[in-house]
mmCIF file of C-alpha atoms in Angstrom:
data_model
loop_
_atom_site.group_PDB
_atom_site.id
_atom_site.type_symbol
_atom_site.label_atom_id
_atom_site.label_comp_id
_atom_site.label_asym_id
_atom_site.label_seq_id
_atom_site.Cartn_x
_atom_site.Cartn_y
_atom_site.Cartn_z
ATOM 1 C CA UNK A 89 0.190 -0.230 -0.215
ATOM 2 C CA UNK A 90 0.835 3.502 -0.515
ATOM 3 C CA UNK A 91 0.267 6.636 1.169
ATOM 4 C CA UNK A 92 -0.181 8.630 -2.203
ATOM 5 C CA UNK A 93 -3.084 7.630 -3.821
ATOM 6 C CA UNK A 94 -3.800 7.858 -7.870
ATOM 7 C CA UNK A 95 -6.234 8.174 -10.113
ATOM 8 C CA UNK A 96 -7.738 6.650 -12.206
ATOM 9 C CA UNK A 97 -5.254 3.455 -12.520
ATOM 10 C CA UNK A 98 -5.794 3.336 -16.434
ATOM 11 C CA UNK A 99 -7.335 5.944 -18.637
ATOM 12 C CA UNK A 100 -7.719 5.521 -22.350
ATOM 13 C CA UNK A 101 -7.989 8.148 -24.596
ATOM 14 C CA UNK A 102 -7.975 9.601 -28.377
ATOM 15 C CA UNK A 103 -5.247 12.291 -29.011
ATOM 16 C CA UNK A 104 -8.189 15.160 -29.154
ATOM 17 C CA UNK A 105 -9.617 14.632 -25.854
ATOM 18 C CA UNK A 106 -8.675 16.254 -22.573
ATOM 19 C CA UNK A 107 -8.361 13.958 -19.527
ATOM 20 C CA UNK A 108 -6.816 14.736 -15.715
ATOM 21 C CA UNK A 109 -4.955 12.592 -13.624
ATOM 22 C CA UNK A 110 -5.204 13.230 -10.193
ATOM 23 C CA UNK A 111 -2.441 12.408 -7.376
ATOM 24 C CA UNK A 112 -3.573 13.030 -3.495
ATOM 25 C CA UNK A 113 -1.013 12.528 -0.068
ATOM 26 C CA UNK A 114 -1.356 13.498 3.241
ATOM 27 C CA UNK A 115 1.693 13.110 4.607
ATOM 28 C CA UNK A 116 2.629 16.629 4.759
ATOM 29 C CA UNK A 117 4.906 16.612 2.320
ATOM 30 C CA UNK A 118 5.437 19.558 0.427
ATOM 31 C CA UNK A 119 7.392 18.720 -2.692
ATOM 32 C CA UNK A 120 5.008 17.222 -4.721
ATOM 33 C CA UNK A 121 6.448 15.367 -8.899
ATOM 34 C CA UNK A 122 5.074 13.928 -11.801
ATOM 35 C CA UNK A 123 7.743 11.193 -13.405
ATOM 36 C CA UNK A 124 6.662 9.463 -16.644
ATOM 37 C CA UNK A 125 8.029 6.351 -16.842
ATOM 38 C CA UNK A 126 7.917 3.831 -20.325
ATOM 39 C CA UNK A 127 8.276 0.350 -20.109
ATOM 40 C CA UNK A 128 11.801 -1.134 -19.056
ATOM 41 C CA UNK A 129 13.113 1.914 -18.379
ATOM 42 C CA UNK A 130 13.603 4.467 -15.429
ATOM 43 C CA UNK A 131 11.714 6.933 -14.242
ATOM 44 C CA UNK A 132 11.583 10.395 -16.015
ATOM 45 C CA UNK A 133 11.396 13.517 -14.263
ATOM 46 C CA UNK A 134 8.545 16.076 -15.743
ATOM 47 C CA UNK A 135 7.624 18.508 -12.993
ATOM 48 C CA UNK A 136 8.247 19.316 -9.545
ATOM 49 C CA UNK A 137 5.755 21.612 -7.008
ATOM 50 C CA UNK A 138 7.886 23.266 -3.866
ATOM 51 C CA UNK A 139 5.162 24.536 -1.459
ATOM 52 C CA UNK A 140 2.271 24.673 -4.165
ATOM 53 C CA UNK A 141 5.311 26.768 -6.376
ATOM 54 C CA UNK A 142 5.826 24.871 -9.696
ATOM 55 C CA UNK A 143 9.619 24.548 -9.347
ATOM 56 C CA UNK A 144 11.242 22.509 -12.259
ATOM 57 C CA UNK A 145 9.595 21.739 -15.554
ATOM 58 C CA UNK A 146 11.880 19.648 -17.628
ATOM 59 C CA UNK A 147 11.113 20.575 -21.060
ATOM 60 C CA UNK A 148 7.309 18.600 -20.919
ATOM 61 C CA UNK A 149 5.348 19.511 -24.059
ATOM 62 C CA UNK A 150 2.623 22.168 -23.428
ATOM 63 C CA UNK A 151 -0.002 19.113 -23.927
ATOM 64 C CA UNK A 152 1.042 17.877 -20.376
ATOM 65 C CA UNK A 153 -0.312 20.823 -18.378
ATOM 66 C CA UNK A 154 0.766 20.350 -14.021
ATOM 67 C CA UNK A 155 -1.959 22.050 -11.149
ATOM 68 C CA UNK A 156 -1.382 21.692 -7.632
ATOM 69 C CA UNK A 157 -4.650 23.385 -6.002
ATOM 70 C CA UNK A 158 -2.913 22.480 -2.512
ATOM 71 C CA UNK A 159 -0.537 20.863 -0.706
ATOM 72 C CA UNK A 160 -1.934 17.335 -0.768
ATOM 73 C CA UNK A 161 -3.186 17.669 -4.038
ATOM 74 C CA UNK A 162 -1.175 17.322 -7.290
ATOM 75 C CA UNK A 163 -2.974 17.707 -10.911
ATOM 76 C CA UNK A 164 -1.710 16.670 -14.779
ATOM 77 C CA UNK A 165 -4.057 17.717 -17.304
ATOM 78 C CA UNK A 166 -4.088 15.781 -20.778
ATOM 79 C CA UNK A 167 -5.080 17.720 -24.042
ATOM 80 C CA UNK A 168 -4.400 16.912 -27.717
ATOM 81 C CA UNK A 169 -1.923 13.983 -26.196
ATOM 82 C CA UNK A 170 0.188 11.363 -28.848
ATOM 83 C CA UNK A 171 0.534 8.045 -29.207
ATOM 84 C CA UNK A 172 4.007 8.318 -27.666
ATOM 85 C CA UNK A 173 3.139 9.561 -24.085
ATOM 86 C CA UNK A 174 1.409 6.139 -24.040
ATOM 87 C CA UNK A 175 3.250 5.208 -20.403
ATOM 88 C CA UNK A 176 3.404 5.067 -16.528
ATOM 89 C CA UNK A 177 2.341 8.400 -14.827
ATOM 90 C CA UNK A 178 3.807 8.317 -11.600
ATOM 91 C CA UNK A 179 3.041 10.944 -9.026
ATOM 92 C CA UNK A 180 5.813 11.246 -5.566
ATOM 93 C CA UNK A 181 5.793 13.589 -2.964
ATOM 94 C CA UNK A 182 8.362 13.862 -0.539
ATOM 95 C CA UNK A 183 10.035 16.213 2.529
ATOM 96 C CA UNK A 184 11.200 19.124 1.272
ATOM 97 C CA UNK A 185 14.397 20.750 2.343
ATOM 98 C CA UNK A 186 14.545 24.288 1.290
ATOM 99 C CA UNK A 187 19.020 23.278 1.387
ATOM 100 C CA UNK A 188 20.470 19.919 1.239
ATOM 101 C CA UNK A 189 18.554 17.161 -0.167
ATOM 102 C CA UNK A 190 15.325 16.122 -1.644
ATOM 103 C CA UNK A 191 14.741 12.910 0.874
ATOM 104 C CA UNK A 192 13.106 9.865 -0.173
ATOM 105 C CA UNK A 193 10.384 9.384 -2.429
ATOM 106 C CA UNK A 194 7.453 8.232 -2.257
ATOM 107 C CA UNK A 195 5.081 6.823 -5.109
ATOM 108 C CA UNK A 196 1.701 6.490 -5.577
ATOM 109 C CA UNK A 197 1.155 3.505 -7.802
ATOM 110 C CA UNK A 198 1.069 5.096 -11.308
ATOM 111 C CA UNK A 199 -1.829 6.514 -13.795
ATOM 112 C CA UNK A 200 -1.198 3.906 -16.670
ATOM 113 C CA UNK A 201 -2.318 6.363 -20.137
ATOM 114 C CA UNK A 202 -2.990 4.740 -23.191
ATOM 115 C CA UNK A 203 -3.412 6.997 -25.903
ATOM 116 C CA UNK A 204 -4.956 5.991 -29.325
ATOM 117 C CA UNK B 166 24.264 16.969 -17.623
ATOM 118 C CA UNK B 167 24.041 14.590 -15.277
ATOM 119 C CA UNK B 168 24.646 11.009 -16.438
ATOM 120 C CA UNK B 169 23.857 7.844 -13.791
ATOM 121 C CA UNK B 170 25.075 4.606 -15.128
ATOM 122 C CA UNK B 171 23.200 1.069 -14.145
ATOM 123 C CA UNK B 172 25.145 -2.427 -14.729
ATOM 124 C CA UNK B 173 24.645 -4.567 -15.536
ATOM 125 C CA UNK B 174 21.432 -4.155 -16.983
ATOM 126 C CA UNK B 175 19.755 -7.435 -16.030
ATOM 127 C CA UNK B 176 20.819 -9.623 -13.591
ATOM 128 C CA UNK B 177 19.605 -13.767 -13.588
ATOM 129 C CA UNK B 178 20.760 -15.187 -10.383
ATOM 130 C CA UNK B 179 20.267 -18.911 -8.783
ATOM 131 C CA UNK B 180 18.052 -18.777 -5.788
ATOM 132 C CA UNK B 181 20.583 -18.349 -3.270
ATOM 133 C CA UNK B 182 23.332 -16.847 -4.995
ATOM 134 C CA UNK B 183 24.824 -13.447 -4.136
ATOM 135 C CA UNK B 184 24.674 -11.018 -6.946
ATOM 136 C CA UNK B 185 25.624 -6.990 -6.896
ATOM 137 C CA UNK B 186 24.459 -3.880 -8.930
ATOM 138 C CA UNK B 187 26.555 -1.129 -9.957
ATOM 139 C CA UNK B 188 26.000 2.799 -9.823
ATOM 140 C CA UNK B 189 28.032 4.981 -11.688
ATOM 141 C CA UNK B 190 27.773 8.843 -11.616
ATOM 142 C CA UNK B 191 29.312 11.539 -14.128
ATOM 143 C CA UNK B 192 29.337 13.947 -11.382
ATOM 144 C CA UNK B 193 30.102 14.075 -7.669
ATOM 145 C CA UNK B 194 26.931 13.589 -5.728
ATOM 146 C CA UNK B 195 25.399 14.910 -2.163
ATOM 147 C CA UNK B 196 23.654 11.675 -1.788
ATOM 148 C CA UNK B 197 22.164 8.797 -3.592
ATOM 149 C CA UNK B 198 19.041 6.511 -3.344
ATOM 150 C CA UNK B 199 18.056 3.316 -4.005
ATOM 151 C CA UNK B 200 13.857 1.968 -4.950
ATOM 152 C CA UNK B 201 13.106 -1.281 -5.658
ATOM 153 C CA UNK B 202 10.337 -1.799 -8.432
ATOM 154 C CA UNK B 203 8.615 -4.999 -8.248
ATOM 155 C CA UNK B 204 7.230 -5.921 -12.308
ATOM 156 C CA UNK B 205 3.624 -4.166 -12.083
ATOM 157 C CA UNK B 206 4.334 -2.462 -9.102
ATOM 158 C CA UNK B 207 5.926 0.968 -8.439
ATOM 159 C CA UNK B 208 9.541 2.089 -7.148
ATOM 160 C CA UNK B 209 9.950 2.399 -3.303
ATOM 161 C CA UNK B 210 12.208 3.743 -1.250
ATOM 162 C CA UNK B 211 14.582 1.209 -0.171
ATOM 163 C CA UNK B 212 17.630 3.247 1.262
ATOM 164 C CA UNK B 213 19.623 6.835 1.087
ATOM 165 C CA UNK B 214 23.256 7.274 1.581
ATOM 166 C CA UNK B 215 25.228 10.282 2.071
ATOM 167 C CA UNK B 216 28.568 9.934 3.591
ATOM 168 C CA UNK B 217 31.805 9.627 1.839
ATOM 169 C CA UNK B 218 32.342 5.162 2.056
ATOM 170 C CA UNK B 219 28.978 4.916 3.945
ATOM 171 C CA UNK B 220 27.784 1.384 4.040
ATOM 172 C CA UNK B 221 24.478 0.474 5.236
ATOM 173 C CA UNK B 222 22.582 -3.249 5.293
ATOM 174 C CA UNK B 223 19.813 -3.977 5.631
ATOM 175 C CA UNK B 224 19.033 -7.916 6.456
ATOM 176 C CA UNK B 225 20.668 -9.452 3.070
ATOM 177 C CA UNK B 226 21.288 -6.112 1.043
ATOM 178 C CA UNK B 227 24.333 -3.839 1.484
ATOM 179 C CA UNK B 228 24.463 -0.545 0.464
ATOM 180 C CA UNK B 229 27.622 1.537 -0.719
ATOM 181 C CA UNK B 230 28.482 4.945 -1.024
ATOM 182 C CA UNK B 231 32.070 5.032 -3.309
ATOM 183 C CA UNK B 232 34.918 7.551 -1.535
ATOM 184 C CA UNK B 233 34.563 9.627 -4.063
ATOM 185 C CA UNK B 234 30.728 10.030 -3.863
ATOM 186 C CA UNK B 235 30.524 9.439 -7.609
ATOM 187 C CA UNK B 236 29.588 5.445 -7.108
ATOM 188 C CA UNK B 237 27.251 3.316 -5.225
ATOM 189 C CA UNK B 238 26.874 -0.577 -5.121
ATOM 190 C CA UNK B 239 23.660 -2.949 -4.224
ATOM 191 C CA UNK B 240 24.911 -6.338 -3.073
ATOM 192 C CA UNK B 241 22.425 -8.968 -1.917
ATOM 193 C CA UNK B 242 23.261 -11.971 -0.858
ATOM 194 C CA UNK B 243 21.710 -15.249 -0.710
ATOM 195 C CA UNK B 244 18.960 -13.855 -3.243
ATOM 196 C CA UNK B 245 15.169 -15.656 -3.063
ATOM 197 C CA UNK B 246 12.336 -14.792 -5.568
ATOM 198 C CA UNK B 247 10.845 -12.059 -3.321
ATOM 199 C CA UNK B 248 14.059 -9.550 -4.868
ATOM 200 C CA UNK B 249 12.580 -10.413 -8.202
ATOM 201 C CA UNK B 250 12.202 -6.847 -9.844
ATOM 202 C CA UNK B 251 14.475 -3.890 -11.038
ATOM 203 C CA UNK B 252 16.593 -2.235 -8.694
ATOM 204 C CA UNK B 253 17.116 2.102 -9.145
ATOM 205 C CA UNK B 254 19.486 4.098 -8.174
ATOM 206 C CA UNK B 255 18.885 8.055 -8.353
ATOM 207 C CA UNK B 256 21.613 9.987 -7.708
ATOM 208 C CA UNK B 257 21.521 14.090 -6.228
ATOM 209 C CA UNK B 258 23.957 16.294 -7.524
ATOM 210 C CA UNK B 259 25.600 19.297 -5.287
ATOM 211 C CA UNK B 260 24.004 22.227 -5.261
ATOM 212 C CA UNK B 261 21.721 20.735 -8.130
ATOM 213 C CA UNK B 262 18.876 23.066 -9.460
ATOM 214 C CA UNK B 263 15.280 22.027 -7.279
ATOM 215 C CA UNK B 264 17.525 18.782 -5.602
ATOM 216 C CA UNK B 265 16.555 16.901 -8.713
ATOM 217 C CA UNK B 266 17.219 13.283 -8.455
ATOM 218 C CA UNK B 267 18.280 11.760 -11.607
ATOM 219 C CA UNK B 268 17.593 7.610 -12.159
ATOM 220 C CA UNK B 269 19.621 5.249 -13.514
ATOM 221 C CA UNK B 270 18.667 2.593 -16.382
ATOM 222 C CA UNK B 271 18.145 -0.183 -13.440
ATOM 223 C CA UNK B 272 19.031 -3.293 -13.246
ATOM 224 C CA UNK B 273 16.488 -6.054 -13.954
ATOM 225 C CA UNK B 274 16.970 -8.933 -11.528
ATOM 226 C CA UNK B 275 15.170 -12.482 -12.510
ATOM 227 C CA UNK B 276 15.438 -14.947 -10.276
ATOM 228 C CA UNK B 277 15.702 -19.134 -11.226
ATOM 229 C CA UNK B 278 13.934 -21.117 -8.074
#
């Protein structure tokens, strides 16, 4: 079991659809992350939010739009995706230290996205 | 940019045997973390190493951080079928923007009973 909850677990969407992935944690963590993971590859960082502000955007295409409504929630809005965007999207959180180490990442179980 | 490489990419181990996976960074790290991802699962944190030359043990798992803080290893003794999965190291560079973690490519472990 994980303390980071992601919904939906599976999502199939067409290239013209608009959908959202949601992530929630109640551990009081102030850093939240979106990772993308393709099969047999490591997680690839997309976005980092620190204290509800976007602190890292790893040059992700604008068809992915993150949102952090509050310290417990993280969304990833999807629009006009391509088939190559099909992947496992992992949300993670960590205790944020303003100086020094990030600390361990707590990952959710992921949302498996298929773009047709 | 920073690169973190892991070897081997695949490890086939006979149950009961030992094996080691290695992680090498192109730059000096402030710390390194290890994660395990079971097939169909999500990465789960195992350990973080911070000090040069640090060695930590968790039951049958021994983690080491190199003296130069550019490499790390994970040694598993008496491998069990529960050890199946992919082991990722993730390094954090000194004064990296946003304290970003960079994941290695992973070592996929298969255990032969």
